[in-house]
């Protein structure tokens, strides 16, 4: 059975994209973050996301307006008390994620399904000592969320088959393509992308190829719409660097080191699309 009420914890880029997607499906959403000003800004971005979908995909304007009516905001976790499903999409900070689930577990129903978006930390370290670990799973949304149909569902040591099947049904309903992977640092998509990005940076640093030509190789070789540098710019080079640093700190991942060219661009404030400059210039 599909959830009727969903709480999204974290009003950043991923939280905004998910709030727009879920509300368009006619499901009630509570968007939770720690400050009212963050939530006000998030709702502006939700509205902008819905407007873009109206422009690009022809979603009727009445459906866009109706979607906003399905979203409420809150600064306290007790607003998630009625949620059938909680999607945590906070930044990759283990303590903040674990503290959030500790509080959520105290107010939500024992039947509520909890999901973390983390691609770096183990499910056990994020969930801590929640009362019903069989209903805890990973649901990672590769960025940019609106452009990617992929959702990586990851199973913890005590995640039930019923929980994964419920999540699979829900994300299929939203038009996503869920896959199930074992819970390892980086999961699958993040590890493949970051390893490819690091090697691509090394090829550019060594003067072997330009970013433009390397992206052409990626597009022609893999048949994708974006090259690795285009995708990194869309995601945000600061986010890419942070993910490489986080993954490199995990056991068995020490070989993944931040490329110099990426570190330098972040230091210069060239973060990709959001700053109009990254590996490429955007006007």
PDB file of C-alpha atoms in Angstrom:
ATOM      1  CA  UNK A   1       0.000   0.000   0.000  1.00  0.00           C
ATOM      2  CA  UNK A   2       1.310   3.432  -0.939  1.00  0.00           C
ATOM      3  CA  UNK A   3       2.096   5.895   1.867  1.00  0.00           C
ATOM      4  CA  UNK A   4      -0.414   8.690   2.434  1.00  0.00           C
ATOM      5  CA  UNK A   5       1.856  10.987   4.441  1.00  0.00           C
ATOM      6  CA  UNK A   6       5.575  11.496   3.913  1.00  0.00           C
ATOM      7  CA  UNK A   7       8.070  13.485   5.954  1.00  0.00           C
ATOM      8  CA  UNK A   8      11.187  14.769   4.231  1.00  0.00           C
ATOM      9  CA  UNK A   9      13.950  15.746   6.661  1.00  0.00           C
ATOM     10  CA  UNK A  10      16.312  18.258   5.097  1.00  0.00           C
ATOM     11  CA  UNK A  11      15.274  21.197   2.897  1.00  0.00           C
ATOM     12  CA  UNK A  12      18.362  21.261   0.692  1.00  0.00           C
ATOM     13  CA  UNK A  13      18.549  20.503  -3.017  1.00  0.00           C
ATOM     14  CA  UNK A  14      17.479  16.851  -2.696  1.00  0.00           C
ATOM     15  CA  UNK A  15      14.703  17.614  -0.216  1.00  0.00           C
ATOM     16  CA  UNK A  16      13.285  20.299  -2.498  1.00  0.00           C
ATOM     17  CA  UNK A  17      13.333  17.984  -5.539  1.00  0.00           C
ATOM     18  CA  UNK A  18      11.640  15.167  -3.615  1.00  0.00           C
ATOM     19  CA  UNK A  19       9.005  17.477  -2.136  1.00  0.00           C
ATOM     20  CA  UNK A  20       8.078  18.626  -5.641  1.00  0.00           C
ATOM     21  CA  UNK A  21       8.007  15.069  -7.001  1.00  0.00           C
ATOM     22  CA  UNK A  22       5.949  13.587  -4.164  1.00  0.00           C
ATOM     23  CA  UNK A  23       3.465  16.472  -4.032  1.00  0.00           C
ATOM     24  CA  UNK A  24       2.839  16.182  -7.785  1.00  0.00           C
ATOM     25  CA  UNK A  25       1.798  12.583  -7.123  1.00  0.00           C
ATOM     26  CA  UNK A  26      -0.934  13.901  -4.782  1.00  0.00           C
ATOM     27  CA  UNK A  27       0.738  12.672  -1.580  1.00  0.00           C
ATOM     28  CA  UNK A  28       0.907  14.872   1.532  1.00  0.00           C
ATOM     29  CA  UNK A  29       4.444  16.037   2.326  1.00  0.00           C
ATOM     30  CA  UNK A  30       5.882  17.593   5.472  1.00  0.00           C
ATOM     31  CA  UNK A  31       9.234  19.261   4.768  1.00  0.00           C
ATOM     32  CA  UNK A  32      11.294  19.560   7.958  1.00  0.00           C
ATOM     33  CA  UNK A  33      14.394  21.619   8.683  1.00  0.00           C
ATOM     34  CA  UNK A  34      15.857  23.468  11.654  1.00  0.00           C
ATOM     35  CA  UNK A  35      15.061  27.087  10.669  1.00  0.00           C
ATOM     36  CA  UNK A  36      12.005  28.819   9.285  1.00  0.00           C
ATOM     37  CA  UNK A  37      14.045  30.938   6.857  1.00  0.00           C
ATOM     38  CA  UNK A  38      15.545  27.782   5.329  1.00  0.00           C
ATOM     39  CA  UNK A  39      12.062  26.392   4.804  1.00  0.00           C
ATOM     40  CA  UNK A  40      10.773  29.622   3.252  1.00  0.00           C
ATOM     41  CA  UNK A  41      13.660  29.589   0.791  1.00  0.00           C
ATOM     42  CA  UNK A  42      13.058  25.878   0.117  1.00  0.00           C
ATOM     43  CA  UNK A  43       9.405  26.514  -0.760  1.00  0.00           C
ATOM     44  CA  UNK A  44      10.475  29.161  -3.278  1.00  0.00           C
ATOM     45  CA  UNK A  45      12.726  26.559  -4.877  1.00  0.00           C
ATOM     46  CA  UNK A  46       9.933  23.951  -4.814  1.00  0.00           C
ATOM     47  CA  UNK A  47       7.727  26.407  -6.697  1.00  0.00           C
ATOM     48  CA  UNK A  48      10.542  27.104  -9.186  1.00  0.00           C
ATOM     49  CA  UNK A  49      11.045  23.350  -9.675  1.00  0.00           C
ATOM     50  CA  UNK A  50       7.339  22.889 -10.382  1.00  0.00           C
ATOM     51  CA  UNK A  51       7.406  25.804 -12.825  1.00  0.00           C
ATOM     52  CA  UNK A  52      10.339  24.209 -14.652  1.00  0.00           C
ATOM     53  CA  UNK A  53       8.437  20.937 -14.896  1.00  0.00           C
ATOM     54  CA  UNK A  54       5.453  22.869 -16.259  1.00  0.00           C
ATOM     55  CA  UNK A  55       7.700  24.462 -18.906  1.00  0.00           C
ATOM     56  CA  UNK A  56       9.759  21.395 -19.830  1.00  0.00           C
ATOM     57  CA  UNK A  57       7.241  18.581 -19.456  1.00  0.00           C
ATOM     58  CA  UNK A  58       3.930  20.338 -20.009  1.00  0.00           C
ATOM     59  CA  UNK A  59       2.513  19.589 -16.555  1.00  0.00           C
ATOM     60  CA  UNK A  60      -0.821  21.464 -16.348  1.00  0.00           C
ATOM     61  CA  UNK A  61      -0.658  24.648 -14.282  1.00  0.00           C
ATOM     62  CA  UNK A  62      -3.577  23.541 -12.090  1.00  0.00           C
ATOM     63  CA  UNK A  63      -1.638  20.413 -11.146  1.00  0.00           C
ATOM     64  CA  UNK A  64       1.385  22.530 -10.222  1.00  0.00           C
ATOM     65  CA  UNK A  65      -0.753  24.790  -8.021  1.00  0.00           C
ATOM     66  CA  UNK A  66      -2.440  21.762  -6.472  1.00  0.00           C
ATOM     67  CA  UNK A  67       0.933  20.202  -5.680  1.00  0.00           C
ATOM     68  CA  UNK A  68       1.876  23.151  -3.463  1.00  0.00           C
ATOM     69  CA  UNK A  69      -1.280  22.551  -1.425  1.00  0.00           C
ATOM     70  CA  UNK A  70       0.067  19.110  -0.500  1.00  0.00           C
ATOM     71  CA  UNK A  71       3.219  20.529   1.152  1.00  0.00           C
ATOM     72  CA  UNK A  72       3.526  21.795   4.713  1.00  0.00           C
ATOM     73  CA  UNK A  73       6.714  22.816   6.513  1.00  0.00           C
ATOM     74  CA  UNK A  74       7.889  22.390  10.101  1.00  0.00           C
ATOM     75  CA  UNK A  75      10.937  23.032  12.287  1.00  0.00           C
ATOM     76  CA  UNK A  76      10.198  20.236  14.785  1.00  0.00           C
ATOM     77  CA  UNK A  77      10.463  16.481  14.296  1.00  0.00           C
ATOM     78  CA  UNK A  78       7.117  15.871  16.016  1.00  0.00           C
ATOM     79  CA  UNK A  79       5.550  17.092  12.744  1.00  0.00           C
ATOM     80  CA  UNK A  80       6.522  13.678  11.355  1.00  0.00           C
ATOM     81  CA  UNK A  81       4.352  11.822  13.869  1.00  0.00           C
ATOM     82  CA  UNK A  82       1.733  10.845  11.259  1.00  0.00           C
ATOM     83  CA  UNK A  83       4.216   9.950   8.527  1.00  0.00           C
ATOM     84  CA  UNK A  84       4.045   6.511   6.932  1.00  0.00           C
ATOM     85  CA  UNK A  85       7.473   7.110   5.381  1.00  0.00           C
ATOM     86  CA  UNK A  86      10.368   9.354   6.451  1.00  0.00           C
ATOM     87  CA  UNK A  87      13.026  10.303   3.896  1.00  0.00           C
ATOM     88  CA  UNK A  88      16.144  11.792   5.512  1.00  0.00           C
ATOM     89  CA  UNK A  89      18.189  13.863   3.062  1.00  0.00           C
ATOM     90  CA  UNK A  90      20.489  15.823   5.379  1.00  0.00           C
ATOM     91  CA  UNK A  91      24.114  16.592   4.410  1.00  0.00           C
ATOM     92  CA  UNK A  92      26.632  13.769   4.918  1.00  0.00           C
ATOM     93  CA  UNK A  93      27.201  14.362   8.628  1.00  0.00           C
ATOM     94  CA  UNK A  94      26.899  11.145  10.616  1.00  0.00           C
ATOM     95  CA  UNK A  95      26.127  12.757  13.972  1.00  0.00           C
ATOM     96  CA  UNK A  96      23.349  14.944  12.556  1.00  0.00           C
ATOM     97  CA  UNK A  97      21.771  12.016  10.750  1.00  0.00           C
ATOM     98  CA  UNK A  98      21.932   9.725  13.778  1.00  0.00           C
ATOM     99  CA  UNK A  99      20.504  12.415  16.078  1.00  0.00           C
ATOM    100  CA  UNK A 100      17.653  13.035  13.638  1.00  0.00           C
ATOM    101  CA  UNK A 101      16.616   9.369  13.631  1.00  0.00           C
ATOM    102  CA  UNK A 102      16.879   9.199  17.420  1.00  0.00           C
ATOM    103  CA  UNK A 103      14.308  11.993  17.675  1.00  0.00           C
ATOM    104  CA  UNK A 104      12.143  10.703  14.830  1.00  0.00           C
ATOM    105  CA  UNK A 105      11.981   7.249  16.398  1.00  0.00           C
ATOM    106  CA  UNK A 106      10.541   8.786  19.571  1.00  0.00           C
ATOM    107  CA  UNK A 107       7.603  10.444  17.764  1.00  0.00           C
ATOM    108  CA  UNK A 108       6.797   8.188  14.795  1.00  0.00           C
ATOM    109  CA  UNK A 109       4.674   5.058  14.701  1.00  0.00           C
ATOM    110  CA  UNK A 110       6.422   1.664  15.024  1.00  0.00           C
ATOM    111  CA  UNK A 111       5.133   0.952  11.510  1.00  0.00           C
ATOM    112  CA  UNK A 112       6.824   4.014   9.945  1.00  0.00           C
ATOM    113  CA  UNK A 113       9.489   3.231   7.354  1.00  0.00           C
ATOM    114  CA  UNK A 114      12.704   5.218   7.792  1.00  0.00           C
ATOM    115  CA  UNK A 115      15.114   5.899   4.914  1.00  0.00           C
ATOM    116  CA  UNK A 116      18.466   7.649   4.789  1.00  0.00           C
ATOM    117  CA  UNK A 117      19.848   9.190   1.621  1.00  0.00           C
ATOM    118  CA  UNK A 118      23.440   8.629   2.741  1.00  0.00           C
ATOM    119  CA  UNK A 119      25.732   7.015   0.192  1.00  0.00           C
ATOM    120  CA  UNK A 120      28.725   7.094   2.530  1.00  0.00           C
ATOM    121  CA  UNK A 121      27.791   5.859   6.004  1.00  0.00           C
ATOM    122  CA  UNK A 122      26.608   2.376   6.937  1.00  0.00           C
ATOM    123  CA  UNK A 123      22.916   1.984   7.721  1.00  0.00           C
ATOM    124  CA  UNK A 124      23.772   0.688  11.183  1.00  0.00           C
ATOM    125  CA  UNK A 125      25.783   3.782  12.085  1.00  0.00           C
ATOM    126  CA  UNK A 126      23.027   6.112  10.868  1.00  0.00           C
ATOM    127  CA  UNK A 127      20.072   4.279  12.415  1.00  0.00           C
ATOM    128  CA  UNK A 128      21.705   3.841  15.820  1.00  0.00           C
ATOM    129  CA  UNK A 129      19.358   2.042  18.205  1.00  0.00           C
ATOM    130  CA  UNK A 130      15.977   2.736  16.605  1.00  0.00           C
ATOM    131  CA  UNK A 131      13.194   0.530  17.910  1.00  0.00           C
ATOM    132  CA  UNK A 132      12.354  -1.262  14.647  1.00  0.00           C
ATOM    133  CA  UNK A 133      15.449  -1.740  12.442  1.00  0.00           C
ATOM    134  CA  UNK A 134      13.516  -4.040  10.101  1.00  0.00           C
ATOM    135  CA  UNK A 135      11.824  -0.889   8.754  1.00  0.00           C
ATOM    136  CA  UNK A 136      15.059   1.032   8.158  1.00  0.00           C
ATOM    137  CA  UNK A 137      16.684   1.151   4.709  1.00  0.00           C
ATOM    138  CA  UNK A 138      18.770   3.330   2.451  1.00  0.00           C
ATOM    139  CA  UNK A 139      17.199   5.296  -0.398  1.00  0.00           C
ATOM    140  CA  UNK A 140      19.874   7.205  -2.282  1.00  0.00           C
ATOM    141  CA  UNK A 141      18.957   9.671  -5.013  1.00  0.00           C
ATOM    142  CA  UNK A 142      21.824  10.458  -7.412  1.00  0.00           C
ATOM    143  CA  UNK A 143      22.026  14.132  -8.337  1.00  0.00           C
ATOM    144  CA  UNK A 144      20.538  15.914 -10.120  1.00  0.00           C
ATOM    145  CA  UNK A 145      17.451  14.259  -8.629  1.00  0.00           C
ATOM    146  CA  UNK A 146      14.912  15.570 -11.158  1.00  0.00           C
ATOM    147  CA  UNK A 147      17.000  14.412 -14.121  1.00  0.00           C
ATOM    148  CA  UNK A 148      17.822  10.934 -12.821  1.00  0.00           C
ATOM    149  CA  UNK A 149      15.285   8.122 -12.644  1.00  0.00           C
ATOM    150  CA  UNK A 150      17.581   5.988 -10.500  1.00  0.00           C
ATOM    151  CA  UNK A 151      16.991   5.278  -6.810  1.00  0.00           C
ATOM    152  CA  UNK A 152      19.422   2.990  -4.996  1.00  0.00           C
ATOM    153  CA  UNK A 153      17.685   1.060  -2.232  1.00  0.00           C
ATOM    154  CA  UNK A 154      20.148  -0.467   0.218  1.00  0.00           C
ATOM    155  CA  UNK A 155      19.490  -3.203   2.728  1.00  0.00           C
ATOM    156  CA  UNK A 156      20.810  -3.195   6.280  1.00  0.00           C
ATOM    157  CA  UNK A 157      21.518  -6.369   8.215  1.00  0.00           C
ATOM    158  CA  UNK A 158      17.979  -6.299   9.650  1.00  0.00           C
ATOM    159  CA  UNK A 159      16.008  -4.615   6.861  1.00  0.00           C
ATOM    160  CA  UNK A 160      12.967  -6.732   5.990  1.00  0.00           C
ATOM    161  CA  UNK A 161      11.963  -7.848   2.510  1.00  0.00           C
ATOM    162  CA  UNK A 162       8.563  -6.239   3.126  1.00  0.00           C
ATOM    163  CA  UNK A 163      10.194  -2.844   3.730  1.00  0.00           C
ATOM    164  CA  UNK A 164      12.201  -3.036   0.506  1.00  0.00           C
ATOM    165  CA  UNK A 165       9.178  -4.153  -1.481  1.00  0.00           C
ATOM    166  CA  UNK A 166       7.105  -1.261  -0.106  1.00  0.00           C
ATOM    167  CA  UNK A 167       9.837   1.189  -1.081  1.00  0.00           C
ATOM    168  CA  UNK A 168      10.210  -0.345  -4.527  1.00  0.00           C
ATOM    169  CA  UNK A 169       6.449  -0.024  -5.135  1.00  0.00           C
ATOM    170  CA  UNK A 170       6.426   3.604  -3.953  1.00  0.00           C
ATOM    171  CA  UNK A 171       9.332   4.778  -6.084  1.00  0.00           C
ATOM    172  CA  UNK A 172       7.990   2.989  -9.154  1.00  0.00           C
ATOM    173  CA  UNK A 173       4.735   4.884  -8.558  1.00  0.00           C
ATOM    174  CA  UNK A 174       6.738   8.129  -8.632  1.00  0.00           C
ATOM    175  CA  UNK A 175       8.258   7.169 -11.985  1.00  0.00           C
ATOM    176  CA  UNK A 176      11.667   6.236 -10.612  1.00  0.00           C
ATOM    177  CA  UNK A 177      13.644   3.073 -11.363  1.00  0.00           C
ATOM    178  CA  UNK A 178      14.672   1.534  -8.029  1.00  0.00           C
ATOM    179  CA  UNK A 179      17.473  -1.004  -7.718  1.00  0.00           C
ATOM    180  CA  UNK A 180      18.516  -2.913  -4.600  1.00  0.00           C
ATOM    181  CA  UNK A 181      22.175  -2.968  -3.573  1.00  0.00           C
ATOM    182  CA  UNK A 182      24.110  -4.116  -0.539  1.00  0.00           C
ATOM    183  CA  UNK A 183      25.002  -1.343   1.878  1.00  0.00           C
ATOM    184  CA  UNK A 184      28.640  -0.446   1.163  1.00  0.00           C
ATOM    185  CA  UNK A 185      30.320   2.994   1.208  1.00  0.00           C
ATOM    186  CA  UNK A 186      29.465   4.846  -1.992  1.00  0.00           C
ATOM    187  CA  UNK A 187      26.847   2.269  -2.998  1.00  0.00           C
ATOM    188  CA  UNK A 188      27.084   1.752  -6.792  1.00  0.00           C
ATOM    189  CA  UNK A 189      26.302   4.956  -8.698  1.00  0.00           C
ATOM    190  CA  UNK A 190      28.296   7.220  -6.383  1.00  0.00           C
ATOM    191  CA  UNK A 191      31.384   5.003  -6.465  1.00  0.00           C
ATOM    192  CA  UNK A 192      31.303   4.645 -10.250  1.00  0.00           C
ATOM    193  CA  UNK A 193      30.803   8.369 -10.780  1.00  0.00           C
ATOM    194  CA  UNK A 194      33.478   9.505  -8.297  1.00  0.00           C
ATOM    195  CA  UNK A 195      36.081   7.028  -9.571  1.00  0.00           C
ATOM    196  CA  UNK A 196      35.354   8.136 -13.152  1.00  0.00           C
ATOM    197  CA  UNK A 197      35.539  11.814 -12.163  1.00  0.00           C
ATOM    198  CA  UNK A 198      38.883  11.345 -10.402  1.00  0.00           C
ATOM    199  CA  UNK A 199      40.407   9.540 -13.385  1.00  0.00           C
ATOM    200  CA  UNK A 200      39.001  12.145 -15.774  1.00  0.00           C
ATOM    201  CA  UNK A 201      40.585  14.912 -13.683  1.00  0.00           C
ATOM    202  CA  UNK A 202      43.940  13.127 -13.752  1.00  0.00           C
ATOM    203  CA  UNK A 203      43.798  12.868 -17.566  1.00  0.00           C
ATOM    204  CA  UNK A 204      43.145  16.614 -17.801  1.00  0.00           C
ATOM    205  CA  UNK A 205      45.858  17.427 -15.232  1.00  0.00           C
ATOM    206  CA  UNK A 206      48.394  15.434 -17.244  1.00  0.00           C
ATOM    207  CA  UNK A 207      47.556  17.420 -20.381  1.00  0.00           C
ATOM    208  CA  UNK A 208      46.288  14.359 -22.235  1.00  0.00           C
ATOM    209  CA  UNK A 209      42.844  15.739 -23.069  1.00  0.00           C
ATOM    210  CA  UNK A 210      40.654  18.798 -22.502  1.00  0.00           C
ATOM    211  CA  UNK A 211      37.476  18.641 -20.367  1.00  0.00           C
ATOM    212  CA  UNK A 212      35.399  19.268 -23.505  1.00  0.00           C
ATOM    213  CA  UNK A 213      36.936  16.409 -25.478  1.00  0.00           C
ATOM    214  CA  UNK A 214      36.872  14.019 -22.518  1.00  0.00           C
ATOM    215  CA  UNK A 215      33.154  14.636 -22.115  1.00  0.00           C
ATOM    216  CA  UNK A 216      32.712  13.867 -25.807  1.00  0.00           C
ATOM    217  CA  UNK A 217      34.439  10.532 -25.251  1.00  0.00           C
ATOM    218  CA  UNK A 218      32.118   9.765 -22.333  1.00  0.00           C
ATOM    219  CA  UNK A 219      28.988  10.676 -24.287  1.00  0.00           C
ATOM    220  CA  UNK A 220      29.943   8.768 -27.430  1.00  0.00           C
ATOM    221  CA  UNK A 221      31.394   5.777 -25.580  1.00  0.00           C
ATOM    222  CA  UNK A 222      28.568   5.351 -23.062  1.00  0.00           C
ATOM    223  CA  UNK A 223      25.696   6.852 -24.998  1.00  0.00           C
ATOM    224  CA  UNK A 224      24.808   9.291 -22.239  1.00  0.00           C
ATOM    225  CA  UNK A 225      23.413  12.804 -22.462  1.00  0.00           C
ATOM    226  CA  UNK A 226      26.090  14.278 -20.195  1.00  0.00           C
ATOM    227  CA  UNK A 227      29.813  13.915 -19.859  1.00  0.00           C
ATOM    228  CA  UNK A 228      31.427  13.412 -16.465  1.00  0.00           C
ATOM    229  CA  UNK A 229      32.498  17.064 -16.163  1.00  0.00           C
ATOM    230  CA  UNK A 230      29.071  18.337 -17.240  1.00  0.00           C
ATOM    231  CA  UNK A 231      27.466  16.135 -14.611  1.00  0.00           C
ATOM    232  CA  UNK A 232      29.938  17.233 -11.938  1.00  0.00           C
ATOM    233  CA  UNK A 233      29.117  20.880 -12.718  1.00  0.00           C
ATOM    234  CA  UNK A 234      25.388  20.121 -12.451  1.00  0.00           C
ATOM    235  CA  UNK A 235      25.841  18.336  -9.124  1.00  0.00           C
ATOM    236  CA  UNK A 236      28.166  20.991  -7.688  1.00  0.00           C
ATOM    237  CA  UNK A 237      31.937  20.639  -7.489  1.00  0.00           C
ATOM    238  CA  UNK A 238      31.881  21.314  -3.736  1.00  0.00           C
ATOM    239  CA  UNK A 239      29.546  18.366  -3.277  1.00  0.00           C
ATOM    240  CA  UNK A 240      31.742  16.181  -5.497  1.00  0.00           C
ATOM    241  CA  UNK A 241      34.861  17.097  -3.515  1.00  0.00           C
ATOM    242  CA  UNK A 242      33.145  16.461  -0.185  1.00  0.00           C
ATOM    243  CA  UNK A 243      31.922  13.057  -1.379  1.00  0.00           C
ATOM    244  CA  UNK A 244      35.413  12.049  -2.540  1.00  0.00           C
ATOM    245  CA  UNK A 245      36.863  13.112   0.816  1.00  0.00           C
ATOM    246  CA  UNK A 246      34.163  11.271   2.768  1.00  0.00           C
ATOM    247  CA  UNK A 247      34.447   8.092   0.700  1.00  0.00           C
ATOM    248  CA  UNK A 248      38.244   8.162   0.844  1.00  0.00           C
ATOM    249  CA  UNK A 249      38.035   8.073   4.648  1.00  0.00           C
ATOM    250  CA  UNK A 250      35.995   4.857   4.666  1.00  0.00           C
ATOM    251  CA  UNK A 251      37.722   1.483   5.237  1.00  0.00           C
ATOM    252  CA  UNK A 252      39.123   0.045   2.012  1.00  0.00           C
ATOM    253  CA  UNK A 253      38.625   3.288   0.070  1.00  0.00           C
ATOM    254  CA  UNK A 254      41.943   5.019   0.781  1.00  0.00           C
ATOM    255  CA  UNK A 255      43.000   5.019  -2.875  1.00  0.00           C
ATOM    256  CA  UNK A 256      40.342   7.611  -3.738  1.00  0.00           C
ATOM    257  CA  UNK A 257      42.049  10.991  -3.331  1.00  0.00           C
ATOM    258  CA  UNK A 258      40.756  14.451  -4.337  1.00  0.00           C
ATOM    259  CA  UNK A 259      42.270  15.553  -7.678  1.00  0.00           C
ATOM    260  CA  UNK A 260      44.236  18.805  -7.542  1.00  0.00           C
ATOM    261  CA  UNK A 261      42.193  20.422 -10.316  1.00  0.00           C
ATOM    262  CA  UNK A 262      38.950  19.788  -8.397  1.00  0.00           C
ATOM    263  CA  UNK A 263      40.363  21.114  -5.117  1.00  0.00           C
ATOM    264  CA  UNK A 264      41.569  24.267  -6.895  1.00  0.00           C
ATOM    265  CA  UNK A 265      38.242  24.977  -8.570  1.00  0.00           C
ATOM    266  CA  UNK A 266      36.397  24.678  -5.262  1.00  0.00           C
ATOM    267  CA  UNK A 267      38.983  26.960  -3.615  1.00  0.00           C
ATOM    268  CA  UNK A 268      38.340  29.526  -6.349  1.00  0.00           C
ATOM    269  CA  UNK A 269      34.585  29.320  -5.819  1.00  0.00           C
ATOM    270  CA  UNK A 270      34.021  27.759  -9.244  1.00  0.00           C
ATOM    271  CA  UNK A 271      31.414  25.250  -8.140  1.00  0.00           C
ATOM    272  CA  UNK A 272      29.627  24.523 -11.408  1.00  0.00           C
ATOM    273  CA  UNK A 273      26.207  25.598 -12.652  1.00  0.00           C
ATOM    274  CA  UNK A 274      25.213  27.307  -9.407  1.00  0.00           C
ATOM    275  CA  UNK A 275      28.144  29.753  -9.690  1.00  0.00           C
ATOM    276  CA  UNK A 276      28.061  29.890 -13.520  1.00  0.00           C
ATOM    277  CA  UNK A 277      31.591  28.472 -13.691  1.00  0.00           C
ATOM    278  CA  UNK A 278      33.157  25.097 -12.998  1.00  0.00           C
ATOM    279  CA  UNK A 279      34.860  22.880 -15.526  1.00  0.00           C
ATOM    280  CA  UNK A 280      32.870  24.919 -18.061  1.00  0.00           C
ATOM    281  CA  UNK A 281      31.546  28.487 -18.195  1.00  0.00           C
ATOM    282  CA  UNK A 282      27.782  29.105 -18.063  1.00  0.00           C
ATOM    283  CA  UNK A 283      26.190  32.345 -19.232  1.00  0.00           C
TER     284      UNK A 283
END
